[in-house]
Amino acid sequence: MIHSKLPNTGTTIFSIMTQLANEHKAINLSQGFPEFQAFPELGRLVKQYIDAGFNQYAPMHGVKELREQICSKIQKHYKKAYNPDTEIVITSGATQALYTAITAFIHKGDEVIIFEPAYDSYVPVIELNGGIPVFIKLNAPNFSVNWTEVRAAITEKTKMIIVNNPHNPTGVVFSKEDLSILSKIVSNTDIIIISDEVYEHITFDGIQHISASSIPELAERTIVITSFGKTFHTTGWKVGYCVAPEELIKEIKKVHQYLVFSVNTPVQYALAEFLKDESSFLGLSTFYEEKRNYFAKLIGETRFKLIQNQGTFFQLVDISTITDEDDYSFAIRMTKEYGVASIPLSVFYSQKEKMSLIRFCFAKHNETLERGVERLIKL
Ligand code: PMP
Ligand code: GLN
C-alpha cells in the first residue's frame, strides 16, 4: 500500500494537453513552448564548447563566466549588484530553482501566500515540504491584486509569498505601485519572497518589467528566479537561475547540491558568451508584441472574446460566447473535435469551479496561428 506524499496531485496539465494534441494531430497552442529555432549563434557556441572539451561537471553553483555575465546584466538593467560568487545559483530551469528555494525555507506548518490563477508547480512543492498554501484570487476581469486581502492573509505563520511577474497564465504585469505596496506589507516581517520572473523580457505596449531585484526593500528578502528557456527559445535545455542575498543563497545551495549538484556545462559557457549581445533579449518584447497583435487580429474572426494582456506569450480568451460548457471539458473537446489544443484556466485554481476562460500560447509561426484559427472559426 503506497502512502502518497501528493495524494491530490495528478499529471500536470501541460503533459496531458500536449499528449492529447499529439494523439489527435491537433495544433498545439496549449503547453507554453516557442515553435522557433534556438538562436543559431547560441547553438554554434554550445557545439564549440562541447568540441573544446567543456563536458565535465560545472562548479556546483554554476560556471563563473555565466554567473558574472548574469550579475552584470542585472546590475545594468535592474540596478542591483549581486555578488557572482555568493548571491547566484545556476539551476536546471526555473522549475528546479522553485523547488530548491521553496524546499530550502518551508518547514511543516509554514504558510505560503500564492496568487490564483497560479502556475502549477508552486503548490505541490509547498505541500511536499509540509507547508500550507494560502490562496488569494486575482480580481477578474483584469486580474489585479487586492493588496488589502494580502495584508489580511498574513499571520505569524506566513513564511513566504510567491509572486509571478509577468504572470502566467493571465499576462498581467505588476506595476511599480504593486511592488511598492508589497514591500510595505512585508517590511518588519521575516517573510521571504519568491519572484518568478521567467517572462521578464516579454512585456507589451511600452509597459516595463520591474524586477523585484530593482526595489532595494524587496531585493533584501527576495529570491528572483528566471529561465533562459523563455528568452532564447530553448525550453528543452532547462537552464535558469536564482539570485538572492547571500544568507538566502547559502541555504539554497545546501539543497541544490543534492538535487542536481550542477547544471549542463557547455550550455552555461555558451550562454555566458551569448548574453554579451543584448539584442537577443532586448528584441523579444517587440517580437512577441507583433505575435500577440497578429494572433489577436486572427482571433477577432472567431467568436472567442479576448482578455487583455500585458506580457508573456499567453492569451486568455472567454469561451462563454460560444458554449455553456466548463473550460476543462471544452478544451478537451476542442482538441479532439476541432484539432486545436489550449489550457483551461480552472487548472490553475485550488477550488475547481466552473470557468469559461482558456489559455492559448501564441509563441508560434504565423502559419501555425493561421491554421489554428481557421479551425477555431468553425466554433
Ligand atoms: N514559472 C513559470 C511562470 C512558467 O511559466 C514556467 C514554465 N515555463 C516555469 C516557471 C518553469 O520554467 P522552466 O521551463 O525553466 O523550468
Ligand atoms: N510553463 C509552461 C506553460 O505554462 C509549461 C512548462 C511545462 O510544461 N512544465 O505552459
Short mmCIF file of C-alpha atoms and ligand atoms in Angstrom, two decimals:
data_model
loop_
_atom_site.label_atom_id
_atom_site.label_comp_id
_atom_site.label_asym_id
_atom_site.label_seq_id
_atom_site.Cartn_x
_atom_site.Cartn_y
_atom_site.Cartn_z
CA MET A 1 0.00 0.00 0.00
CA ILE A 2 1.60 3.24 -1.14
CA HIS A 3 1.17 6.23 1.13
CA SER A 4 1.32 9.05 -1.44
CA LYS A 5 3.07 12.26 -0.47
CA LEU A 6 0.90 14.11 -3.01
CA PRO A 7 -2.49 12.38 -2.85
CA ASN A 8 -4.30 15.22 -4.60
CA THR A 9 -1.82 15.74 -7.40
CA GLY A 10 -2.27 14.19 -10.84
CA THR A 11 -0.27 14.57 -14.05
CA THR A 12 0.43 18.18 -14.94
CA ILE A 13 -1.99 19.71 -17.45
CA PHE A 14 0.92 20.54 -19.76
CA SER A 15 1.72 16.85 -20.31
CA ILE A 16 -1.95 15.95 -20.58
CA MET A 17 -2.77 18.54 -23.23
CA THR A 18 0.38 18.05 -25.29
CA GLN A 19 -0.20 14.30 -25.33
CA LEU A 20 -3.84 14.79 -26.33
CA ALA A 21 -2.77 17.24 -29.05
CA ASN A 22 -0.28 14.71 -30.43
CA GLU A 23 -2.82 11.88 -30.32
CA HIS A 24 -5.36 13.92 -32.26
CA LYS A 25 -2.81 15.64 -34.51
CA ALA A 26 -4.12 18.92 -33.16
CA ILE A 27 -2.37 22.27 -33.41
CA ASN A 28 -0.76 22.58 -30.02
CA LEU A 29 -1.39 26.02 -28.55
CA SER A 30 -1.51 24.55 -25.03
CA GLN A 31 1.87 23.95 -23.33
CA GLY A 32 3.99 27.10 -23.39
CA PHE A 33 6.94 26.48 -25.66
CA PRO A 34 8.16 28.51 -28.62
CA GLU A 35 7.99 26.93 -32.03
CA PHE A 36 11.04 28.88 -33.14
CA GLN A 37 14.55 27.58 -33.65
CA ALA A 38 17.03 28.40 -30.88
CA PHE A 39 19.20 31.36 -31.89
CA PRO A 40 21.70 29.81 -34.37
CA GLU A 41 24.72 31.56 -32.82
CA LEU A 42 23.81 30.08 -29.44
CA GLY A 43 23.67 26.59 -30.91
CA ARG A 44 27.03 27.16 -32.56
CA LEU A 45 28.55 28.23 -29.25
CA VAL A 46 27.25 25.14 -27.46
CA LYS A 47 28.85 22.93 -30.10
CA GLN A 48 32.07 24.93 -29.88
CA TYR A 49 32.28 24.32 -26.13
CA ILE A 50 31.42 20.64 -26.46
CA ASP A 51 34.13 20.21 -29.11
CA ALA A 52 36.61 22.11 -26.97
CA GLY A 53 36.07 19.58 -24.17
CA PHE A 54 33.92 21.54 -21.69
CA ASN A 55 31.94 18.44 -20.84
CA GLN A 56 32.55 17.63 -17.19
CA TYR A 57 30.83 18.86 -14.03
CA ALA A 58 30.40 22.59 -13.75
CA PRO A 59 31.02 24.20 -10.36
CA MET A 60 28.10 23.46 -8.05
CA HIS A 61 26.59 26.97 -8.20
CA GLY A 62 27.39 27.47 -11.91
CA VAL A 63 30.13 28.40 -14.35
CA LYS A 64 31.90 31.57 -13.18
CA GLU A 65 31.66 33.30 -16.59
CA LEU A 66 27.88 32.83 -16.65
CA ARG A 67 27.38 33.95 -13.05
CA GLU A 68 29.39 37.09 -13.76
CA GLN A 69 27.61 37.83 -17.01
CA ILE A 70 24.17 37.46 -15.40
CA CYS A 71 25.11 39.67 -12.46
CA SER A 72 26.38 42.40 -14.76
CA LYS A 73 23.18 42.16 -16.83
CA ILE A 74 21.08 42.56 -13.67
CA GLN A 75 23.25 45.43 -12.49
CA LYS A 76 22.82 47.20 -15.82
CA HIS A 77 19.09 46.65 -16.28
CA TYR A 78 17.74 46.44 -12.73
CA LYS A 79 20.40 48.48 -10.92
CA LYS A 80 21.06 45.82 -8.33
CA ALA A 81 24.54 44.46 -7.61
CA TYR A 82 24.59 40.75 -6.78
CA ASN A 83 27.89 39.11 -5.88
CA PRO A 84 28.56 36.49 -8.61
CA ASP A 85 30.36 34.24 -6.13
CA THR A 86 27.85 34.23 -3.30
CA GLU A 87 24.46 35.51 -4.50
CA ILE A 88 23.54 33.40 -7.53
CA VAL A 89 22.95 29.73 -8.37
CA ILE A 90 22.55 28.42 -11.92
CA THR A 91 19.73 25.89 -11.95
CA SER A 92 18.16 23.33 -14.21
CA GLY A 93 15.43 25.68 -15.37
CA ALA A 94 13.11 27.76 -13.22
CA THR A 95 11.31 24.61 -12.08
CA GLN A 96 14.34 23.36 -10.18
CA ALA A 97 15.05 26.84 -8.82
CA LEU A 98 11.49 26.99 -7.47
CA TYR A 99 11.68 23.52 -5.96
CA THR A 100 15.02 24.27 -4.36
CA ALA A 101 14.07 27.68 -3.00
CA ILE A 102 10.76 26.52 -1.53
CA THR A 103 12.38 23.41 -0.03
CA ALA A 104 15.21 25.41 1.50
CA PHE A 105 12.87 27.56 3.59
CA ILE A 106 9.48 25.94 4.08
CA HIS A 107 9.01 23.87 7.23
CA LYS A 108 5.98 21.88 8.30
CA GLY A 109 3.08 24.20 9.07
CA ASP A 110 4.57 27.28 7.38
CA GLU A 111 2.10 29.28 5.35
CA VAL A 112 2.90 30.41 1.81
CA ILE A 113 0.75 33.03 0.11
CA ILE A 114 0.21 32.47 -3.60
CA PHE A 115 -1.99 34.20 -6.14
CA GLU A 116 -4.59 32.35 -8.17
CA PRO A 117 -4.62 31.53 -11.01
CA ALA A 118 -1.22 30.09 -10.04
CA TYR A 119 1.40 28.39 -12.19
CA ASP A 120 1.10 24.73 -11.35
CA SER A 121 4.48 23.95 -9.82
CA TYR A 122 4.18 26.03 -6.64
CA VAL A 123 1.54 24.16 -4.64
CA PRO A 124 2.90 20.58 -4.87
CA VAL A 125 6.33 21.73 -3.71
CA ILE A 126 4.89 23.67 -0.79
CA GLU A 127 2.89 20.57 0.17
CA LEU A 128 5.84 18.18 -0.18
CA ASN A 129 7.57 20.29 2.43
CA GLY A 130 4.59 20.23 4.78
CA GLY A 131 3.76 23.86 4.05
CA ILE A 132 0.26 25.28 3.74
CA PRO A 133 -0.64 27.22 0.60
CA VAL A 134 -2.80 30.26 1.30
CA PHE A 135 -4.62 31.32 -1.84
CA ILE A 136 -5.52 34.83 -2.86
CA LYS A 137 -7.50 35.26 -6.04
CA LEU A 138 -6.50 37.87 -8.57
CA ASN A 139 -9.52 40.03 -9.33
CA ALA A 140 -11.18 39.28 -12.67
CA PRO A 141 -11.54 40.68 -15.28
CA ASN A 142 -8.17 42.46 -15.17
CA PHE A 143 -6.61 40.07 -12.63
CA SER A 144 -5.31 42.78 -10.33
CA VAL A 145 -4.09 42.06 -6.79
CA ASN A 146 -6.24 43.05 -3.87
CA TRP A 147 -3.44 44.08 -1.52
CA THR A 148 -5.82 44.59 1.37
CA GLU A 149 -6.61 40.90 1.15
CA VAL A 150 -2.91 40.07 1.10
CA ARG A 151 -2.31 42.14 4.21
CA ALA A 152 -5.21 40.40 5.95
CA ALA A 153 -3.91 36.95 4.99
CA ILE A 154 -0.61 37.40 6.78
CA THR A 155 -0.32 35.54 10.08
CA GLU A 156 2.60 34.71 12.34
CA LYS A 157 2.97 31.51 10.31
CA THR A 158 3.41 33.26 6.95
CA LYS A 159 6.89 32.37 5.80
CA MET A 160 6.78 33.17 2.10
CA ILE A 161 4.89 34.99 -0.65
CA ILE A 162 5.29 33.78 -4.23
CA VAL A 163 4.70 36.29 -6.99
CA ASN A 164 4.88 35.63 -10.71
CA ASN A 165 5.58 38.72 -12.77
CA PRO A 166 4.83 38.87 -15.72
CA HIS A 167 2.09 36.47 -14.82
CA ASN A 168 1.35 33.09 -16.37
CA PRO A 169 -1.48 32.46 -17.36
CA THR A 170 -3.10 35.93 -17.29
CA GLY A 171 -0.33 38.03 -18.86
CA VAL A 172 -0.64 40.65 -16.12
CA VAL A 173 2.46 42.73 -15.30
CA PHE A 174 2.93 44.21 -11.82
CA SER A 175 3.15 47.99 -11.62
CA LYS A 176 5.68 49.87 -9.55
CA GLU A 177 2.85 50.63 -7.16
CA ASP A 178 2.04 46.92 -6.74
CA LEU A 179 5.64 46.19 -5.81
CA SER A 180 5.88 49.16 -3.53
CA ILE A 181 2.74 48.06 -1.63
CA LEU A 182 4.15 44.54 -1.39
CA SER A 183 7.37 45.86 0.06
CA LYS A 184 5.44 47.86 2.67
CA ILE A 185 3.35 44.83 3.60
CA VAL A 186 6.38 42.67 4.31
CA SER A 187 8.54 45.31 5.98
CA ASN A 188 9.23 44.45 9.63
CA THR A 189 8.49 40.76 8.98
CA ASP A 190 10.74 37.78 8.18
CA ILE A 191 8.70 36.88 5.12
CA ILE A 192 10.75 35.66 2.15
CA ILE A 193 9.53 36.48 -1.34
CA ILE A 194 9.98 34.35 -4.40
CA SER A 195 9.61 36.39 -7.56
CA ASP A 196 9.18 34.14 -10.57
CA GLU A 197 10.23 36.36 -13.48
CA VAL A 198 10.68 33.85 -16.29
CA TYR A 199 8.85 36.19 -18.72
CA GLU A 200 10.91 39.24 -17.70
CA HIS A 201 11.76 40.07 -21.33
CA ILE A 202 8.22 39.77 -22.72
CA THR A 203 6.09 42.85 -21.98
CA PHE A 204 3.86 44.84 -24.34
CA ASP A 205 2.54 48.31 -25.15
CA GLY A 206 5.53 50.08 -23.64
CA ILE A 207 4.97 48.52 -20.22
CA GLN A 208 8.30 47.93 -18.48
CA HIS A 209 9.00 44.85 -16.43
CA ILE A 210 10.01 45.91 -12.92
CA SER A 211 12.08 43.24 -11.27
CA ALA A 212 11.76 42.74 -7.53
CA SER A 213 15.55 42.99 -7.54
CA SER A 214 15.31 46.63 -8.60
CA ILE A 215 13.48 47.65 -5.41
CA PRO A 216 16.01 47.63 -2.56
CA GLU A 217 13.47 46.96 0.23
CA LEU A 218 12.23 43.91 -1.71
CA ALA A 219 15.59 42.72 -3.00
CA GLU A 220 16.86 42.21 0.54
CA ARG A 221 14.31 39.43 1.11
CA THR A 222 13.58 38.21 -2.41
CA ILE A 223 14.74 35.20 -4.42
CA VAL A 224 14.39 36.19 -8.07
CA ILE A 225 14.01 33.19 -10.36
CA THR A 226 14.18 33.14 -14.12
CA SER A 227 14.92 30.85 -17.04
CA PHE A 228 16.73 31.04 -20.37
CA GLY A 229 14.11 28.71 -21.85
CA LYS A 230 11.66 31.56 -22.49
CA THR A 231 14.24 34.10 -23.51
CA PHE A 232 16.23 32.13 -26.08
CA HIS A 233 13.56 29.70 -27.39
CA THR A 234 15.28 26.84 -25.56
CA THR A 235 12.75 25.43 -23.08
CA GLY A 236 14.24 21.98 -23.65
CA TRP A 237 17.68 23.00 -22.42
CA LYS A 238 16.43 23.60 -18.88
CA VAL A 239 18.83 26.27 -17.69
CA GLY A 240 17.80 29.09 -15.39
CA TYR A 241 19.00 30.69 -12.19
CA CYS A 242 18.10 32.32 -8.92
CA VAL A 243 19.63 35.41 -7.36
CA ALA A 244 19.16 36.47 -3.75
CA PRO A 245 21.06 37.90 -0.79
CA GLU A 246 23.94 35.72 0.39
CA GLU A 247 22.22 34.39 3.52
CA LEU A 248 19.37 33.02 1.38
CA ILE A 249 21.63 31.63 -1.35
CA LYS A 250 23.67 29.83 1.31
CA GLU A 251 20.60 27.77 2.28
CA ILE A 252 19.51 27.31 -1.34
CA LYS A 253 22.92 25.83 -2.20
CA LYS A 254 22.54 23.22 0.57
CA VAL A 255 19.51 21.80 -1.24
CA HIS A 256 20.73 22.45 -4.79
CA GLN A 257 23.92 20.42 -4.30
CA TYR A 258 21.94 17.25 -3.54
CA LEU A 259 19.16 17.84 -6.03
CA VAL A 260 21.28 18.25 -9.18
CA PHE A 261 24.72 19.28 -7.88
CA SER A 262 25.38 21.26 -11.08
CA VAL A 263 23.93 22.10 -14.47
CA ASN A 264 24.90 21.38 -18.12
CA THR A 265 28.45 22.74 -18.60
CA PRO A 266 28.78 23.58 -22.33
CA VAL A 267 25.39 25.30 -22.36
CA GLN A 268 26.45 27.50 -19.45
CA TYR A 269 29.63 28.60 -21.23
CA ALA A 270 27.68 29.24 -24.42
CA LEU A 271 25.05 31.31 -22.59
CA ALA A 272 27.76 33.37 -20.88
CA GLU A 273 29.14 34.36 -24.24
CA PHE A 274 25.80 34.75 -25.97
CA LEU A 275 24.43 37.08 -23.28
CA LYS A 276 27.05 39.70 -24.19
CA ASP A 277 24.96 40.51 -27.26
CA GLU A 278 21.96 42.21 -25.68
CA SER A 279 19.92 42.36 -28.87
CA SER A 280 18.88 38.73 -28.33
CA PHE A 281 16.77 39.55 -25.29
CA LEU A 282 16.12 43.25 -25.85
CA GLY A 283 14.27 42.49 -29.08
CA LEU A 284 11.99 39.92 -27.51
CA SER A 285 9.16 42.22 -26.41
CA THR A 286 8.78 43.66 -29.91
CA PHE A 287 8.94 40.18 -31.44
CA TYR A 288 6.20 38.85 -29.18
CA GLU A 289 4.10 42.02 -29.28
CA GLU A 290 3.81 41.56 -33.04
CA LYS A 291 2.81 37.94 -32.50
CA ARG A 292 0.27 38.93 -29.87
CA ASN A 293 -1.25 41.53 -32.17
CA TYR A 294 -1.36 39.15 -35.11
CA PHE A 295 -2.97 36.41 -33.05
CA ALA A 296 -5.48 38.91 -31.62
CA LYS A 297 -6.40 40.00 -35.14
CA LEU A 298 -6.95 36.38 -36.17
CA ILE A 299 -8.97 35.61 -33.04
CA GLY A 300 -11.12 38.62 -33.96
CA GLU A 301 -12.53 36.45 -36.76
CA THR A 302 -13.78 33.88 -34.22
CA ARG A 303 -16.47 34.09 -31.58
CA PHE A 304 -13.95 33.98 -28.70
CA LYS A 305 -13.60 37.13 -26.63
CA LEU A 306 -10.05 38.33 -25.99
CA ILE A 307 -8.87 39.19 -22.49
CA GLN A 308 -6.30 41.97 -22.49
CA ASN A 309 -2.72 41.02 -21.64
CA GLN A 310 0.42 42.98 -20.88
CA GLY A 311 3.14 40.37 -21.22
CA THR A 312 4.14 36.66 -21.54
CA PHE A 313 3.36 34.63 -24.68
CA PHE A 314 -0.08 33.60 -23.47
CA GLN A 315 -3.52 34.87 -24.46
CA LEU A 316 -6.63 34.22 -22.41
CA VAL A 317 -9.96 34.08 -24.23
CA ASP A 318 -13.51 33.90 -22.94
CA ILE A 319 -15.48 30.92 -24.27
CA SER A 320 -18.86 31.89 -22.83
CA THR A 321 -19.86 33.50 -26.14
CA ILE A 322 -19.52 30.02 -27.71
CA THR A 323 -20.52 27.45 -25.11
CA ASP A 324 -22.04 26.80 -21.68
CA GLU A 325 -19.54 24.02 -21.07
CA ASP A 326 -16.89 24.36 -18.40
CA ASP A 327 -13.44 25.33 -19.67
CA TYR A 328 -11.88 21.92 -19.00
CA SER A 329 -14.44 19.85 -20.95
CA PHE A 330 -14.45 22.45 -23.70
CA ALA A 331 -10.64 22.41 -24.05
CA ILE A 332 -10.64 18.63 -24.30
CA ARG A 333 -13.48 18.61 -26.83
CA MET A 334 -11.91 21.41 -28.87
CA THR A 335 -8.69 19.38 -29.13
CA LYS A 336 -10.46 16.20 -30.17
CA GLU A 337 -13.16 17.62 -32.45
CA TYR A 338 -11.62 20.83 -33.81
CA GLY A 339 -7.92 19.98 -33.64
CA VAL A 340 -6.69 22.91 -31.51
CA ALA A 341 -5.24 22.38 -28.03
CA SER A 342 -5.37 25.01 -25.27
CA ILE A 343 -5.11 25.10 -21.46
CA PRO A 344 -8.29 25.58 -19.37
CA LEU A 345 -7.83 28.31 -16.76
CA SER A 346 -9.52 26.33 -13.98
CA VAL A 347 -6.48 24.05 -13.60
CA PHE A 348 -4.60 26.98 -12.08
CA TYR A 349 -7.06 27.21 -9.17
CA SER A 350 -7.25 25.16 -5.97
CA GLN A 351 -11.06 25.07 -5.94
CA LYS A 352 -12.34 23.58 -9.14
CA GLU A 353 -15.21 25.85 -10.08
CA LYS A 354 -16.87 26.15 -13.45
CA MET A 355 -14.91 28.65 -15.51
CA SER A 356 -15.13 30.00 -19.00
CA LEU A 357 -11.59 31.03 -19.86
CA ILE A 358 -8.91 29.13 -21.77
CA ARG A 359 -5.26 29.97 -22.48
CA PHE A 360 -3.57 29.89 -25.87
CA CYS A 361 0.20 30.04 -26.38
CA PHE A 362 1.00 32.28 -29.35
CA ALA A 363 4.76 31.63 -29.46
CA LYS A 364 4.25 30.04 -32.86
CA HIS A 365 4.91 30.77 -36.53
CA ASN A 366 2.21 32.86 -38.18
CA GLU A 367 1.21 29.90 -40.38
CA THR A 368 0.59 27.78 -37.27
CA LEU A 369 -1.56 30.51 -35.72
CA GLU A 370 -3.43 30.90 -39.01
CA ARG A 371 -4.06 27.16 -39.32
CA GLY A 372 -5.22 27.09 -35.70
CA VAL A 373 -7.64 29.98 -36.09
CA GLU A 374 -9.00 28.57 -39.36
CA ARG A 375 -10.23 25.66 -37.23
CA LEU A 376 -11.46 27.89 -34.39
CA ILE A 377 -13.62 29.92 -36.76
CA LYS A 378 -15.82 26.84 -37.14
CA LEU A 379 -16.77 27.00 -33.48
N1 PMP B 1 7.45 29.62 -13.90
C1 PMP B 1 6.55 29.97 -14.81
C2 PMP B 1 5.59 31.05 -14.50
C3 PMP B 1 6.48 29.28 -16.03
O1 PMP B 1 5.56 29.62 -16.94
C4 PMP B 1 7.38 28.24 -16.25
C5 PMP B 1 7.24 27.42 -17.49
N2 PMP B 1 7.99 27.80 -18.43
C6 PMP B 1 8.34 27.93 -15.30
C7 PMP B 1 8.33 28.64 -14.11
C8 PMP B 1 9.32 26.82 -15.49
O2 PMP B 1 10.44 27.21 -16.24
P1 PMP B 1 11.49 26.14 -16.76
O3 PMP B 1 10.95 25.56 -18.00
O4 PMP B 1 12.74 26.93 -16.99
O5 PMP B 1 11.68 25.13 -15.70
N1 GLN B 2 5.47 26.93 -18.41
C1 GLN B 2 4.87 26.22 -19.48
C2 GLN B 2 3.40 26.64 -19.59
O1 GLN B 2 2.89 27.36 -18.79
C3 GLN B 2 4.92 24.72 -19.35
C4 GLN B 2 6.08 24.13 -18.66
C5 GLN B 2 5.89 22.66 -18.51
O2 GLN B 2 5.42 22.00 -19.40
N2 GLN B 2 6.22 22.16 -17.37
O3 GLN B 2 2.75 26.19 -20.47
#
